[in-house]
mmCIF file of C-alpha atoms in Angstrom:
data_model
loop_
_atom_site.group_PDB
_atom_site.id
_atom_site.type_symbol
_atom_site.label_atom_id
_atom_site.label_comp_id
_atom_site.label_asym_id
_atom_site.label_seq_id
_atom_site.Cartn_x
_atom_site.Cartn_y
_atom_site.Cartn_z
ATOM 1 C CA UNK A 1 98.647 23.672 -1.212
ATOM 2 C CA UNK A 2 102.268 23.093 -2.182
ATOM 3 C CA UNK A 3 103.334 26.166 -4.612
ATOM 4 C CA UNK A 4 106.490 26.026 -7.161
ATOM 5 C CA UNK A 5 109.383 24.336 -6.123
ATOM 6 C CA UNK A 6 112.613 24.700 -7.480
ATOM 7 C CA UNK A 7 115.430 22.199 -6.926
ATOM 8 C CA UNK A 8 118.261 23.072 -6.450
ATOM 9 C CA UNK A 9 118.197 26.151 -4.991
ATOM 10 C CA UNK A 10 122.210 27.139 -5.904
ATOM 11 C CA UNK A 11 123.825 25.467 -8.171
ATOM 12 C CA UNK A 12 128.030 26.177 -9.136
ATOM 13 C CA UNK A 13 129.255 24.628 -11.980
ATOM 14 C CA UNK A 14 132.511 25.260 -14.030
ATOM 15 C CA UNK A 15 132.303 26.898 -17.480
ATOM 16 C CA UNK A 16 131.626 23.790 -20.097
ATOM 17 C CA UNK A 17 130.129 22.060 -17.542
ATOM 18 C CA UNK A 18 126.158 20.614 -17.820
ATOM 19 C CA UNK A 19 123.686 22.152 -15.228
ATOM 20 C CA UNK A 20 119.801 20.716 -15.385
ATOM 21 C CA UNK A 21 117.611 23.099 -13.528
ATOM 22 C CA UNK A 22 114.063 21.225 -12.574
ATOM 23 C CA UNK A 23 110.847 23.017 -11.594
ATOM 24 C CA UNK A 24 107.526 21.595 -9.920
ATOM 25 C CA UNK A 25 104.815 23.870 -10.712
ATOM 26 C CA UNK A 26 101.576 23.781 -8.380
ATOM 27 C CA UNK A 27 99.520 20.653 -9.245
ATOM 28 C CA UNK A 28 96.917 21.099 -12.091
ATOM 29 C CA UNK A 29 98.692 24.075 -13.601
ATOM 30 C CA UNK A 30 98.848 22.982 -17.036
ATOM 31 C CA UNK A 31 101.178 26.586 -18.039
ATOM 32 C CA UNK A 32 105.157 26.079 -16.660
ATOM 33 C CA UNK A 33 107.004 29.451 -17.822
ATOM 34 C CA UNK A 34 110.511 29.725 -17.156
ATOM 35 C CA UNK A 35 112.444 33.332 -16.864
ATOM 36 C CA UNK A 36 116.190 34.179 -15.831
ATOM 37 C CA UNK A 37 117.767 36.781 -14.360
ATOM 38 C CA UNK A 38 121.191 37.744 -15.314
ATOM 39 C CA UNK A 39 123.111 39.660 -13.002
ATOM 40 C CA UNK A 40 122.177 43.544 -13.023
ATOM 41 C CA UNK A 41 119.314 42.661 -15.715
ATOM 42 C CA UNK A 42 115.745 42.682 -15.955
ATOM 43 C CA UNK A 43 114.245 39.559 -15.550
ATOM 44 C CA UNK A 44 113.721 37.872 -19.131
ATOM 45 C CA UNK A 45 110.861 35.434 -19.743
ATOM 46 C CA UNK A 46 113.003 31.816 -21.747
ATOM 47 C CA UNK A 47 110.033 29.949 -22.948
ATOM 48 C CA UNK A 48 106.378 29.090 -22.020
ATOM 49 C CA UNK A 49 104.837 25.106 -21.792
ATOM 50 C CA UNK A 50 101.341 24.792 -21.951
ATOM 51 C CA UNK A 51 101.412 21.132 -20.847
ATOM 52 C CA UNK A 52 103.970 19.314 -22.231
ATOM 53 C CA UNK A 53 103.780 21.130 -25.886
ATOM 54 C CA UNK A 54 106.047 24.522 -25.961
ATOM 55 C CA UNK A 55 104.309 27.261 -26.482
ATOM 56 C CA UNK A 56 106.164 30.040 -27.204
ATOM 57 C CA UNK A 57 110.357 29.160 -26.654
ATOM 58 C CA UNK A 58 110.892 32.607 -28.456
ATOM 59 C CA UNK A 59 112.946 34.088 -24.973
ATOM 60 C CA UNK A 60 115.462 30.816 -25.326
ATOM 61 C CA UNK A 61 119.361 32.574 -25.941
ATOM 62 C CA UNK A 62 120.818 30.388 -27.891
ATOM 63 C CA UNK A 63 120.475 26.189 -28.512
ATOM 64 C CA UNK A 64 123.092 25.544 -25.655
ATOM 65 C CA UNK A 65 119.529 25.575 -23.515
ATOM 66 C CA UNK A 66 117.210 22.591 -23.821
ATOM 67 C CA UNK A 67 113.885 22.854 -21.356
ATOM 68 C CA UNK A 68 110.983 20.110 -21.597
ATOM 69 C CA UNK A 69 108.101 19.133 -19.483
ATOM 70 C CA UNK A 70 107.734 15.403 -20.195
ATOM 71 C CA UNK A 71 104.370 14.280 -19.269
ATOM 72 C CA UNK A 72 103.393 17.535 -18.522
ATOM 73 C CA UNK A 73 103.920 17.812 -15.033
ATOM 74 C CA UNK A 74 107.511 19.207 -13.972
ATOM 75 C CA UNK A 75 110.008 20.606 -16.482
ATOM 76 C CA UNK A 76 113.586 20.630 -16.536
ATOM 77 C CA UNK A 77 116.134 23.223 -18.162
ATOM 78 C CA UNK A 78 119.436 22.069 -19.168
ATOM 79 C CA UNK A 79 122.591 24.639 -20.159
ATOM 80 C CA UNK A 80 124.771 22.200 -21.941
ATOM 81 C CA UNK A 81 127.609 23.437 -22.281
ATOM 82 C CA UNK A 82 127.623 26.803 -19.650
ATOM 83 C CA UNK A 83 129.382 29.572 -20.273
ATOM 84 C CA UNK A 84 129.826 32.253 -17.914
ATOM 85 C CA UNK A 85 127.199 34.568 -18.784
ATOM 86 C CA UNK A 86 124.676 32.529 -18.332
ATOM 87 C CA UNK A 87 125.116 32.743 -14.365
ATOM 88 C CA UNK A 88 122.005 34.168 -12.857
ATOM 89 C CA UNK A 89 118.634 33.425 -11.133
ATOM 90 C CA UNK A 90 116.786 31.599 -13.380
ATOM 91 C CA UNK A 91 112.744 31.462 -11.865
ATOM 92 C CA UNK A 92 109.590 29.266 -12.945
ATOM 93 C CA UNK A 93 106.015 30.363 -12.895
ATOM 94 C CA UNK A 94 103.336 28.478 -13.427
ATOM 95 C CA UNK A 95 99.401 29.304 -14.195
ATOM 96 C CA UNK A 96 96.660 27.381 -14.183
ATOM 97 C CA UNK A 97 94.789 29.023 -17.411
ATOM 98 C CA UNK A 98 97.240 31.026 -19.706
ATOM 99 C CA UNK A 99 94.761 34.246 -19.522
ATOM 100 C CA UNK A 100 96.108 37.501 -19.895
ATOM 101 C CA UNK A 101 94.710 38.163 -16.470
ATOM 102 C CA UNK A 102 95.581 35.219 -14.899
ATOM 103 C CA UNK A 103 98.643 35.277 -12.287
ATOM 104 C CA UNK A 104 101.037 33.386 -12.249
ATOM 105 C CA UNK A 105 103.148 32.191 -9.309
ATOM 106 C CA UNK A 106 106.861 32.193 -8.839
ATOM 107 C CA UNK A 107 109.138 29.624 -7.568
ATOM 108 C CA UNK A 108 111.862 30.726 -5.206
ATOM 109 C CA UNK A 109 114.050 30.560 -8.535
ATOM 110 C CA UNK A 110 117.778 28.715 -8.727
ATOM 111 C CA UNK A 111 120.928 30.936 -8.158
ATOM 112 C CA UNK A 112 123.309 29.799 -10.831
ATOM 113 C CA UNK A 113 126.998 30.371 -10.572
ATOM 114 C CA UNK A 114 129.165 29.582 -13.788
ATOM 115 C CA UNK A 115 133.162 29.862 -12.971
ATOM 116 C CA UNK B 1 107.676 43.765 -26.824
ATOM 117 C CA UNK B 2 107.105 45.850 -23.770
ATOM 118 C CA UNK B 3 109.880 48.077 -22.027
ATOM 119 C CA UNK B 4 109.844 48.710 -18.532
ATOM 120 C CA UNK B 5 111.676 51.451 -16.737
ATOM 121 C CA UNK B 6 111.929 51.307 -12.681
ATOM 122 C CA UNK B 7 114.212 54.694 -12.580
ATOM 123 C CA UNK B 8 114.728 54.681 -8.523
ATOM 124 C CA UNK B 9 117.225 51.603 -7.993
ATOM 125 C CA UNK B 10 117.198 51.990 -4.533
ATOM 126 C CA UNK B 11 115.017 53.566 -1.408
ATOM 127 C CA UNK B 12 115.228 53.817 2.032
ATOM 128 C CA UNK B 13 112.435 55.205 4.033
ATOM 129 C CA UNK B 14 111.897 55.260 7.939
ATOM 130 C CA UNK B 15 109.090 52.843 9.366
ATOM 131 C CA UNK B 16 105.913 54.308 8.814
ATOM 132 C CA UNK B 17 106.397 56.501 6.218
ATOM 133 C CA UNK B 18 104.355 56.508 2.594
ATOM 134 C CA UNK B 19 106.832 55.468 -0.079
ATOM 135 C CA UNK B 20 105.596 55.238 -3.963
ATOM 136 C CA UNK B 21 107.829 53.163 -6.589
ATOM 137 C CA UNK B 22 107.686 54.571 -10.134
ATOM 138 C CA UNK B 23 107.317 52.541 -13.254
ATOM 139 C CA UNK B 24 106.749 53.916 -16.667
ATOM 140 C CA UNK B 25 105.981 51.113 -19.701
ATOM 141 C CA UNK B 26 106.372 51.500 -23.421
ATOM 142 C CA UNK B 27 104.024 49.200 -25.204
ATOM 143 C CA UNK B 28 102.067 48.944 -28.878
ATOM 144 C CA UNK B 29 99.798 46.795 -27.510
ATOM 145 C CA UNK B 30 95.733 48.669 -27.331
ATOM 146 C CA UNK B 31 95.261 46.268 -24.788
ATOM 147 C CA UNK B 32 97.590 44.690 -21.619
ATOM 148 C CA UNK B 33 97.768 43.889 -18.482
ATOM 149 C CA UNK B 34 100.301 45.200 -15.186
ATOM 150 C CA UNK B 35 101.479 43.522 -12.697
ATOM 151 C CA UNK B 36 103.543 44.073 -9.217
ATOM 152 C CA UNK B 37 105.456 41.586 -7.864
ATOM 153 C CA UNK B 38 107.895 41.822 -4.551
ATOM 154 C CA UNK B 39 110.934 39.792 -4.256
ATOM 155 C CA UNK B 40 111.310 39.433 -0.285
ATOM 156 C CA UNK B 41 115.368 38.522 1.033
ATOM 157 C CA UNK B 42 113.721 34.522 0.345
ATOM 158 C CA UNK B 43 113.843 35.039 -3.392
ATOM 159 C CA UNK B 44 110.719 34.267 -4.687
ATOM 160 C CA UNK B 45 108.531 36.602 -6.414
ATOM 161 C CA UNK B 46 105.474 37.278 -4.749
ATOM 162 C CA UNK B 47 101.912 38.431 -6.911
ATOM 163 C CA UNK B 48 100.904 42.142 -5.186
ATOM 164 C CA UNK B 49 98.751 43.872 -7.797
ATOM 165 C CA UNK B 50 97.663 43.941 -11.350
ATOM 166 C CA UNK B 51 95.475 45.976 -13.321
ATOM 167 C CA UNK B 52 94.584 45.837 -16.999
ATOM 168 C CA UNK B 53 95.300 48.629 -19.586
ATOM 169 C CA UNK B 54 90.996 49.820 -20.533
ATOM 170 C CA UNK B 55 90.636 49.983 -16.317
ATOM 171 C CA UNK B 56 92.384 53.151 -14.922
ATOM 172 C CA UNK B 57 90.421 53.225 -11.674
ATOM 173 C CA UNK B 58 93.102 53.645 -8.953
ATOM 174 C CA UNK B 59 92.353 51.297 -6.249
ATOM 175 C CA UNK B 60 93.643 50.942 -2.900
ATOM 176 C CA UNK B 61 93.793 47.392 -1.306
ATOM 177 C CA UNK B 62 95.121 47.609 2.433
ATOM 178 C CA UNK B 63 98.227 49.374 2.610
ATOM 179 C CA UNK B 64 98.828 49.126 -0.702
ATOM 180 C CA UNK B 65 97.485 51.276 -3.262
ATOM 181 C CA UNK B 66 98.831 51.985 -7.203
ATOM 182 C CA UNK B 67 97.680 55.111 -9.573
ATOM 183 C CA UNK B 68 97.753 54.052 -13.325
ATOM 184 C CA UNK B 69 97.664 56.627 -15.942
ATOM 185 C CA UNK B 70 97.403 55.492 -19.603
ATOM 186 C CA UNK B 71 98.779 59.283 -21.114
ATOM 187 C CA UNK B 72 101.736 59.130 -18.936
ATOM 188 C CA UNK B 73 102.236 55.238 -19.150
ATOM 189 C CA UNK B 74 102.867 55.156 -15.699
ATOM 190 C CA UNK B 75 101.749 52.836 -13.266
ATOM 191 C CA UNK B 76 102.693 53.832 -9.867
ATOM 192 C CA UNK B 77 102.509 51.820 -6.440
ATOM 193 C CA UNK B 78 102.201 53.110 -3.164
ATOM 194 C CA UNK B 79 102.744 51.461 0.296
ATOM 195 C CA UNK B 80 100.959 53.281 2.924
ATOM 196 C CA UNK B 81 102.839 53.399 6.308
ATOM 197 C CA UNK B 82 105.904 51.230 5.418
ATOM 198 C CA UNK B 83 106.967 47.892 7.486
ATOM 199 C CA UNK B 84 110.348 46.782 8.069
ATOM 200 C CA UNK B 85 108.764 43.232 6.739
ATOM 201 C CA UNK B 86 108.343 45.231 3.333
ATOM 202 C CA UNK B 87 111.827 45.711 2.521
ATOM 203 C CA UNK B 88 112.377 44.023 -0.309
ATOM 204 C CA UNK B 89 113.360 44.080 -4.343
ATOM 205 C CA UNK B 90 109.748 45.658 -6.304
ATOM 206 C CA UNK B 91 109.368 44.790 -10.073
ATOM 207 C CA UNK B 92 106.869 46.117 -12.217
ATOM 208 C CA UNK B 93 105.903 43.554 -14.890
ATOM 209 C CA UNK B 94 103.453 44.563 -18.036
ATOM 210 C CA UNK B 95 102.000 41.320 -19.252
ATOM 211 C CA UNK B 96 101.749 41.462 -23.469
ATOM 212 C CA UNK B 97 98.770 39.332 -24.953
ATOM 213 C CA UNK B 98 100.747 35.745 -25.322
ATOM 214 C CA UNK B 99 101.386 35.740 -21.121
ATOM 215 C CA UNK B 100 104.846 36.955 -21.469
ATOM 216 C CA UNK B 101 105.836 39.326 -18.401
ATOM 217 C CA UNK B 102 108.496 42.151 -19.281
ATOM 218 C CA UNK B 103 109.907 43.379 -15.904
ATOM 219 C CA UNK B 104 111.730 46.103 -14.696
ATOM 220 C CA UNK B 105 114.825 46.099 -13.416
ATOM 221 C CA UNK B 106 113.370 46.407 -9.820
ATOM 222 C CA UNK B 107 113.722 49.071 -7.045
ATOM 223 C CA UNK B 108 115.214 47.425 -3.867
ATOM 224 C CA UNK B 109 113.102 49.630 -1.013
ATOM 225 C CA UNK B 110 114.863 49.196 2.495
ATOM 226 C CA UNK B 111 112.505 49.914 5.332
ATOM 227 C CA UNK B 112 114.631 51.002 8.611
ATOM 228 C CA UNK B 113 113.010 50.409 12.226
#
């Protein structure tokens, strides 16, 4: 069984430039999270789909970052326009029941590098 | 919200030898769930262990073992005889009640041949 992909793996984009960041979570999860990691930082959860509805988005920084999950299959997260500190590993989970002690499993994340 | 603080940044042990990764959690939440996960040199973040908050039984599962104590609000993991394939970035993750994961800021454990 294929797990969560993450495409692209590294991404480098000029400040003010738009970056979309797409995740394939394992087939038949219905729960896509999506966290970051900004350089030195804890990893941060951004927002939680429980199909294609958003859940919770309460982890989003600020409304230059747009994530949806048409159909309710893969999302995408776009940073329109990036600014530097928003360079970081940005990593998507998915779940197949939202549970408290369900896992969830990572994607290899996407390395992104705003100059 | 949860905090999460992973105080050793870095370790290096010898092959073979024990080596136990701290985490200590703040929470208001009665009831949660903890979590382990190792980020290996490929990136992703791989599922290790989890325990919930009313179970304090300390387990050990292979080489791995943790010891979670509620009064210290520590949850502690242990890797018994250390491989160099377990070098790799640890994060302890409490889990609140609406799925969210707060990590730590990770200990990077470096296992030498």
């Amino acid at each position: 069984e294929a797990g969560v992909t993450q495409f692209p793996s590294h991404s480098v984009i000029e400040k003010g430039q738009t970056v979309t960041l797409r995740c394939d979570p394992i087939s038949g999860h219905d729960n896509l999270y999506w966290y970051r990691r900004v350089m030195g930082k804890e990893i941060k959860f951004l927002l939680h789909f429980v199909k294609e509805s958003k859940q919770d988005e309460s982890g989003m920084p600020n409304n230059r970052f747009l994530a949806e999950r048409t159909g309710g299959t893969y999302s995408t997260l776009k940073v329109q326009p990036a600014e530097l500190e928003d360079s970081g590993v940005y990593f998507c989970a998915s779940s197949q029941v939202a549970g408290n002690y369900n896992e969830q499993f990572f994607g290899p994340g996407t390395r992104l590098t705003v100059l | 919200a949860q905090k999460v603080t992973q105080a050793q940044t870095e370790i290096s042990v010898v092959e073979k030898e024990d080596v136990t990764l701290d985490c200590v959690y703040e929470t208001r939440d009665t009831t949660y769930y903890l979590f382990w996960y190792k980020q290996p040199p490929s990136g992703e973040l791989v599922f290790l262990i989890r325990r919930n908050s009313f179970d304090e039984q300390n387990e050990i599962s292979g080489r791995y073992s943790w010891n979670f104590q509620k009064s210290t609000s520590s949850f502690n993991f242990t890797i018994t005889a250390s491989q160099v394939v377990d070098s790799a970035v640890y994060f302890c993750a409490p889990r609140d009640n609406f799925n969210k994961f707060y990590f730590g800021s990770g200990t990077k454990l470096n296992v030498k041949p």
